[in-house]
Amino acid sequence: MAQEVRGVIAPGKNEPVRVETIVVPDPGPGEAVVKIQACGVCHTDLHYKQGGINDDFPFLLGHEAAGVVESVGAGVTDVAPGDFVILNWRAVCGQCRACLRGRPWYCFDTHNAKQKMTLKDGTELSPALGIGAFAEKTLVAAGQCTKVDPSVSPAVAGLLGCGVMAGIGAAINTGNVGRGDTVAVIGCGGVGDAAIAGSRLAGAAKIIAVDIDDRKLTTAEKLGATHTVNSRTTDPVEAIRDLTGGFGADVVIEAVGRPETYQQAFYARDLAGTVVLVGVPTPDMKLELPLIDVFGRGGALKSSWYGDCLPSRDFPMLIDLHLQGRLDLGAFVSETITLDDIEAAFERMHHGDVLRSVVEF
Ligand code: APR
Ligand code: ZN
Ligand code: ZN
């Protein structure tokens, strides 16, 4: 029997979000219904509301979530009712060209639930990133549920479902940061700070945090930055070179998503170094670089979607490291709020007042 729960929708472009009754169908084959315990507020939710992702309104927002599986549909064997899970937006298909080549973290045909959640009048909802977890319960593909140690706090666990995983993965998966590397991270919001925490975890010798906001640099130091640069007042390329013997960093992670900061990242890396772009640009942005510098500096220019994560490999491992005290995921939770506070949380996020606001149920 379909159930009715409370959830937060974006009804139309730039309209305020609204708490509505959401109809959640019973799980069909390959699907699961998850009782949400916590869900973080991410920039992508705001982009959906602003019409920046697509026009498939109304959206059921929320996608950085953890909860308990309530029921599963036919053929589901990997998760069972009662399992504590983090929701992911990379339920790999196992069949596409990336999966068949043994690189499922690039999967080009990820799974979502086939059935639609609706409003009471039958209007179909588009769940944000195929998740829609600003709701007491949500319907997803079973592969979107990744089991982790249930002793972790749900507010902390949910954040791994998107931005924090993107940042950690940009460092450890895409950038391949290793023991002794020098790393610079440009932009120290939730994603950049996670890249800093990931770099520390990977054994980076020097981690240089760059931001235009001193408040962000203070938090970055708590998460593992060994040096900080305010790029409003100091040229970040020169500062990073000065801190690395005049050469530049082995890995530079761009976590803003703008041409000027990408250019800084490009020139702040050592010869044969790696640039990782994890910040998301807008479609109008253009980059101009001398091609001779692209060639002459060697190395790798990479982008990182969702931190090149494989949820089944990375989520349980990172939760275990957190529980052992080796990765401070708790530092990313700035405040916990209720479903009724999301509009205000968008505002605080926009002003840079929080790393993450997390809705608790
Ligand atoms: N130079 C350095 N830092 C900057 C600059 C700049 N020119 N412009 C903004 N910043 C800093 C901000 O001060 C902030 O600390 O970048 C940080 C961005 O952080 P958030 O806005 O909190 O965003 P976050 O959630 O970390 O995401 C960063 O990654 O996933 C993408 O869409 C996301 O593009 C966004 C990026
Ligand atoms: Zn695939
Ligand atoms: Zn997100």
XYZ file of C-alpha atoms and ligand atoms in Angstrom:
399
model
C 0.000 0.000 0.000
C 1.343 3.407 -0.959
C 2.112 5.601 2.049
C 1.733 9.326 2.682
C 4.657 11.196 4.259
C 5.827 14.782 4.697
C 8.399 16.071 2.193
C 9.820 19.302 0.796
C 9.249 20.202 -2.828
C 10.438 22.966 -5.149
C 7.161 23.736 -6.947
C 8.522 25.999 -9.701
C 11.475 28.089 -10.783
C 12.676 30.314 -7.916
C 9.483 29.720 -5.943
C 9.955 29.129 -2.206
C 10.105 25.477 -1.195
C 7.000 23.942 0.428
C 6.284 21.105 2.808
C 3.751 18.811 1.104
C 2.229 15.371 1.482
C 4.191 12.945 -0.675
C 2.788 9.614 -1.842
C 5.469 6.911 -1.712
C 4.592 3.708 -3.598
C 5.511 0.275 -2.307
C 8.857 -0.844 -3.701
C 8.658 -2.643 -7.036
C 11.252 -5.068 -8.389
C 14.750 -3.804 -7.607
C 13.475 -0.928 -5.463
C 13.578 -0.042 -1.758
C 11.689 2.341 0.531
C 13.986 4.022 3.051
C 12.928 5.764 6.253
C 15.112 8.878 6.245
C 16.879 9.809 9.492
C 18.981 12.738 8.255
C 19.545 14.669 5.038
C 22.048 17.467 4.371
C 21.277 20.676 2.472
C 23.501 20.901 -0.634
C 24.051 23.596 -3.302
C 22.615 21.223 -5.862
C 19.231 21.352 -4.082
C 19.319 25.128 -4.420
C 20.287 24.800 -8.108
C 17.248 22.560 -8.671
C 15.008 25.161 -7.043
C 16.529 27.912 -9.210
C 15.873 25.902 -12.367
C 19.629 25.530 -12.935
C 19.558 21.742 -13.417
C 16.466 21.237 -15.577
C 12.809 22.238 -15.821
C 11.216 19.028 -14.540
C 9.334 20.762 -11.701
C 8.079 19.924 -9.137
C 11.232 18.510 -7.552
C 11.354 16.500 -4.365
C 14.565 17.967 -2.935
C 17.273 16.421 -0.732
C 19.941 13.872 -1.596
C 22.657 13.712 1.112
C 20.883 11.218 3.302
C 21.074 8.260 5.624
C 18.307 6.104 7.027
C 16.927 2.637 7.568
C 15.552 0.384 4.840
C 11.846 -0.160 5.512
C 10.881 -2.511 2.707
C 12.341 -3.933 -0.491
C 10.816 -5.153 -3.744
C 11.181 -8.414 -5.599
C 14.685 -9.601 -6.402
C 16.474 -7.331 -3.928
C 19.214 -9.275 -2.131
C 21.916 -6.741 -1.230
C 19.877 -4.872 1.372
C 17.062 -5.918 3.702
C 14.556 -4.147 5.962
C 16.333 -2.820 9.057
C 19.659 -2.142 7.333
C 21.226 1.251 8.069
C 22.223 2.796 4.746
C 23.648 5.891 3.097
C 21.866 6.813 -0.140
C 24.031 7.264 -3.217
C 23.448 8.589 -6.725
C 25.756 6.071 -8.312
C 23.919 2.727 -8.283
C 26.134 1.054 -10.860
C 24.532 -0.945 -13.670
C 27.194 -3.607 -14.197
C 26.450 -3.614 -17.933
C 27.662 -0.349 -19.510
C 31.036 0.044 -21.192
C 32.631 1.525 -18.044
C 31.293 -1.242 -15.777
C 32.328 -3.958 -18.252
C 35.864 -2.581 -18.319
C 36.073 -2.882 -14.528
C 35.699 0.847 -13.865
C 32.235 1.034 -12.312
C 32.944 4.384 -10.615
C 32.484 5.875 -14.099
C 29.197 3.963 -14.695
C 27.282 5.726 -17.475
C 23.901 4.122 -16.788
C 23.267 4.373 -13.045
C 19.976 3.140 -11.589
C 17.102 5.029 -9.940
C 13.643 3.857 -8.870
C 11.359 3.158 -11.849
C 8.133 4.140 -10.093
C 7.363 7.772 -9.359
C 6.582 9.402 -6.051
C 3.688 11.862 -6.419
C 1.706 14.589 -4.724
C -1.754 13.595 -3.436
C -3.364 14.795 -6.688
C -1.147 12.406 -8.667
C 1.383 15.011 -9.893
C 4.639 13.142 -10.488
C 7.697 14.396 -8.616
C 11.288 14.522 -9.875
C 13.516 13.439 -6.998
C 16.766 15.453 -6.737
C 19.628 13.308 -8.099
C 17.189 10.387 -8.189
C 16.932 10.417 -4.374
C 14.459 13.002 -2.956
C 15.277 12.656 0.734
C 13.843 15.811 2.279
C 11.002 13.441 3.098
C 10.202 11.086 5.929
C 10.476 8.191 3.476
C 11.722 7.902 -0.075
C 11.685 5.342 -2.885
C 15.009 4.517 -4.558
C 16.676 1.754 -6.551
C 18.028 -0.796 -4.072
C 21.527 -0.203 -5.484
C 21.288 3.368 -4.197
C 21.399 2.011 -0.635
C 24.874 1.366 0.761
C 25.072 -0.421 4.109
C 27.431 1.073 6.682
C 28.167 0.560 10.395
C 24.930 1.625 12.161
C 26.758 3.061 15.171
C 27.570 6.259 13.235
C 25.279 9.285 13.662
C 22.881 9.559 10.684
C 23.559 13.310 10.322
C 27.232 12.578 9.795
C 26.721 9.528 7.601
C 24.336 11.228 5.175
C 26.905 13.817 4.174
C 29.046 11.116 2.588
C 26.215 10.669 0.083
C 27.281 13.719 -1.944
C 29.475 16.757 -1.232
C 31.813 15.317 1.385
C 32.386 12.199 -0.727
C 33.015 14.428 -3.753
C 35.771 16.279 -1.891
C 37.405 13.285 -0.214
C 37.253 11.358 -3.499
C 38.716 14.282 -5.469
C 41.807 13.858 -3.293
C 42.074 10.106 -2.750
C 40.456 8.726 -5.935
C 40.857 11.297 -8.705
C 43.977 13.096 -7.492
C 45.616 9.945 -6.133
C 47.101 11.950 -3.288
C 49.713 9.835 -1.561
C 52.117 9.842 1.367
C 54.447 12.844 1.238
C 52.597 14.767 -1.476
C 52.097 18.500 -1.351
C 48.463 19.450 -1.978
C 46.739 22.800 -2.472
C 42.967 23.150 -2.236
C 41.334 26.242 -3.743
C 37.920 26.951 -2.209
C 37.301 25.679 1.303
C 33.559 25.100 1.520
C 32.199 21.652 2.351
C 33.758 20.123 -0.770
C 37.178 21.761 -0.437
C 37.360 20.984 3.276
C 36.558 17.368 2.506
C 39.414 17.365 -0.024
C 41.643 18.638 2.782
C 40.457 15.904 5.149
C 40.973 13.317 2.374
C 44.484 14.591 1.686
C 45.377 14.328 5.363
C 43.991 10.791 5.422
C 46.117 9.890 2.403
C 49.304 11.105 4.120
C 49.918 14.407 2.340
C 52.936 16.168 3.834
C 51.752 19.705 3.203
C 48.159 20.853 2.659
C 47.669 24.461 1.580
C 44.137 25.858 1.917
C 43.143 28.811 -0.288
C 39.966 30.840 0.154
C 38.796 34.459 0.035
C 37.047 34.168 3.408
C 39.112 33.945 6.611
C 36.318 32.061 8.404
C 36.715 29.252 5.860
C 40.466 29.159 6.372
C 40.005 28.678 10.127
C 37.785 25.629 9.540
C 40.190 24.325 6.911
C 42.965 24.300 9.506
C 40.798 22.226 11.850
C 40.351 19.646 9.090
C 44.032 19.313 8.302
C 45.333 22.330 6.359
C 48.948 22.941 7.333
C 49.061 26.376 5.651
C 46.410 28.902 4.641
C 46.311 31.602 1.964
C 43.685 34.336 1.698
C 43.575 34.870 -2.058
C 41.684 38.140 -1.702
C 44.834 39.719 -0.318
C 47.629 37.406 -1.537
C 48.412 35.980 -4.985
C 47.656 32.282 -4.414
C 49.943 31.000 -7.177
C 52.957 32.798 -5.742
C 52.034 31.815 -2.198
C 51.687 28.125 -3.112
C 54.996 28.187 -4.996
C 56.700 29.893 -2.032
C 55.409 27.181 0.283
C 56.660 24.387 -1.997
C 60.279 25.342 -2.585
C 59.353 27.549 -5.532
C 57.871 24.685 -7.559
C 54.134 24.325 -6.936
C 52.053 21.544 -5.402
C 51.937 17.941 -6.589
C 48.150 18.005 -6.600
C 45.946 21.115 -6.784
C 42.233 20.641 -6.176
C 39.875 23.297 -7.517
C 36.704 23.281 -5.401
C 35.074 26.517 -6.565
C 34.193 25.894 -10.209
C 35.328 29.165 -11.860
C 37.775 29.919 -14.692
C 39.968 32.213 -12.584
C 40.395 29.669 -9.814
C 40.999 26.905 -12.366
C 43.753 29.043 -13.879
C 45.271 29.505 -10.420
C 45.166 25.750 -9.912
C 46.790 25.182 -13.292
C 49.771 27.432 -12.511
C 50.052 26.500 -8.824
C 50.947 22.882 -9.572
C 54.453 21.536 -9.988
C 55.675 20.224 -13.353
C 54.055 16.856 -13.988
C 51.550 17.630 -11.233
C 47.825 17.002 -11.244
C 44.909 19.434 -11.294
C 41.568 18.089 -10.127
C 38.444 20.116 -10.941
C 35.681 19.160 -8.483
C 33.948 22.572 -8.381
C 31.069 22.669 -10.848
C 31.195 25.462 -13.464
C 28.131 26.951 -15.181
C 27.595 26.372 -18.923
C 28.587 29.931 -19.899
C 32.109 29.754 -18.399
C 35.132 29.640 -20.708
C 38.784 28.937 -20.076
C 41.720 30.308 -22.033
C 45.192 28.864 -21.488
C 48.318 28.886 -23.646
C 48.359 25.411 -25.201
C 52.125 25.367 -24.902
C 51.708 25.513 -21.110
C 49.253 22.616 -21.169
C 51.853 20.622 -23.076
C 54.973 21.969 -21.439
C 53.924 21.489 -17.835
C 53.024 17.841 -18.367
C 51.068 15.935 -15.758
C 47.322 15.501 -15.647
C 44.271 17.763 -15.820
C 41.348 15.794 -14.416
C 37.778 16.379 -13.371
C 36.106 14.529 -10.563
C 32.420 13.630 -10.672
C 31.189 12.595 -7.221
C 34.822 12.051 -6.246
C 35.065 9.090 -8.648
C 33.577 7.157 -5.764
C 32.317 3.622 -5.754
C 29.788 3.753 -2.914
C 30.086 0.056 -1.995
C 33.852 0.412 -1.669
C 34.177 3.926 -0.242
C 31.207 4.552 2.095
C 31.770 1.688 4.573
C 35.515 2.321 4.619
C 35.178 6.047 5.306
C 32.554 5.468 8.017
C 34.882 2.961 9.691
C 37.769 5.450 9.580
C 35.463 8.085 11.055
C 34.401 5.760 13.878
C 38.066 5.046 14.599
C 38.712 8.780 15.015
C 40.824 9.063 11.869
C 38.421 11.202 9.795
C 36.434 13.983 11.434
C 33.186 13.856 9.468
C 31.385 15.495 12.403
C 33.147 18.785 11.622
C 31.032 19.155 8.471
C 27.724 19.322 10.351
C 27.304 23.017 11.208
C 23.725 22.727 12.487
C 20.769 20.380 12.578
C 17.371 21.679 11.470
C 13.851 20.442 10.669
C 12.031 20.051 7.354
C 10.383 23.441 7.905
C 13.726 25.296 7.984
C 15.103 24.504 4.524
C 14.438 27.872 2.914
C 16.360 29.602 5.728
C 19.158 27.038 5.447
C 19.547 27.870 1.737
C 19.992 31.489 2.780
C 22.726 30.643 5.322
C 24.467 28.413 2.792
C 24.357 31.199 0.227
C 26.052 33.583 2.665
C 28.778 31.099 3.512
C 27.680 30.853 7.154
C 27.600 27.035 7.266
C 29.443 24.035 5.847
C 26.328 21.895 6.018
C 22.894 22.245 7.593
C 21.413 18.809 8.162
C 17.703 18.023 8.457
C 17.046 15.473 11.191
C 13.817 13.476 11.266
N 38.907 31.971 -4.678
C 38.981 31.144 -3.603
N 37.900 30.686 -2.966
C 36.709 31.087 -3.394
C 36.548 31.946 -4.516
C 37.725 32.404 -5.156
N 37.676 33.219 -6.204
N 35.219 32.142 -4.702
C 34.585 31.449 -3.742
N 35.479 30.818 -2.956
C 35.240 29.967 -1.799
C 34.091 30.412 -0.923
O 34.501 31.392 0.017
C 33.701 29.098 -0.254
O 34.414 28.878 0.942
O 34.873 28.692 -2.282
C 34.098 28.050 -1.278
C 32.896 27.399 -1.958
O 32.247 26.679 -0.986
P 30.694 26.442 -0.921
O 30.001 27.602 -1.552
O 30.369 26.050 0.461
O 30.485 25.205 -1.921
P 30.816 23.651 -1.726
O 29.623 22.946 -1.198
O 32.112 23.457 -1.040
O 30.971 23.260 -3.258
C 32.041 23.778 -4.010
O 31.855 22.080 -5.651
O 30.244 20.448 -5.870
C 30.673 21.687 -6.292
O 28.637 22.801 -6.944
C 29.674 22.771 -5.987
O 30.809 24.275 -7.418
C 30.551 23.955 -6.065
C 31.856 23.456 -5.456
Zn 27.493 0.848 -15.655
Zn 24.922 17.331 -3.131
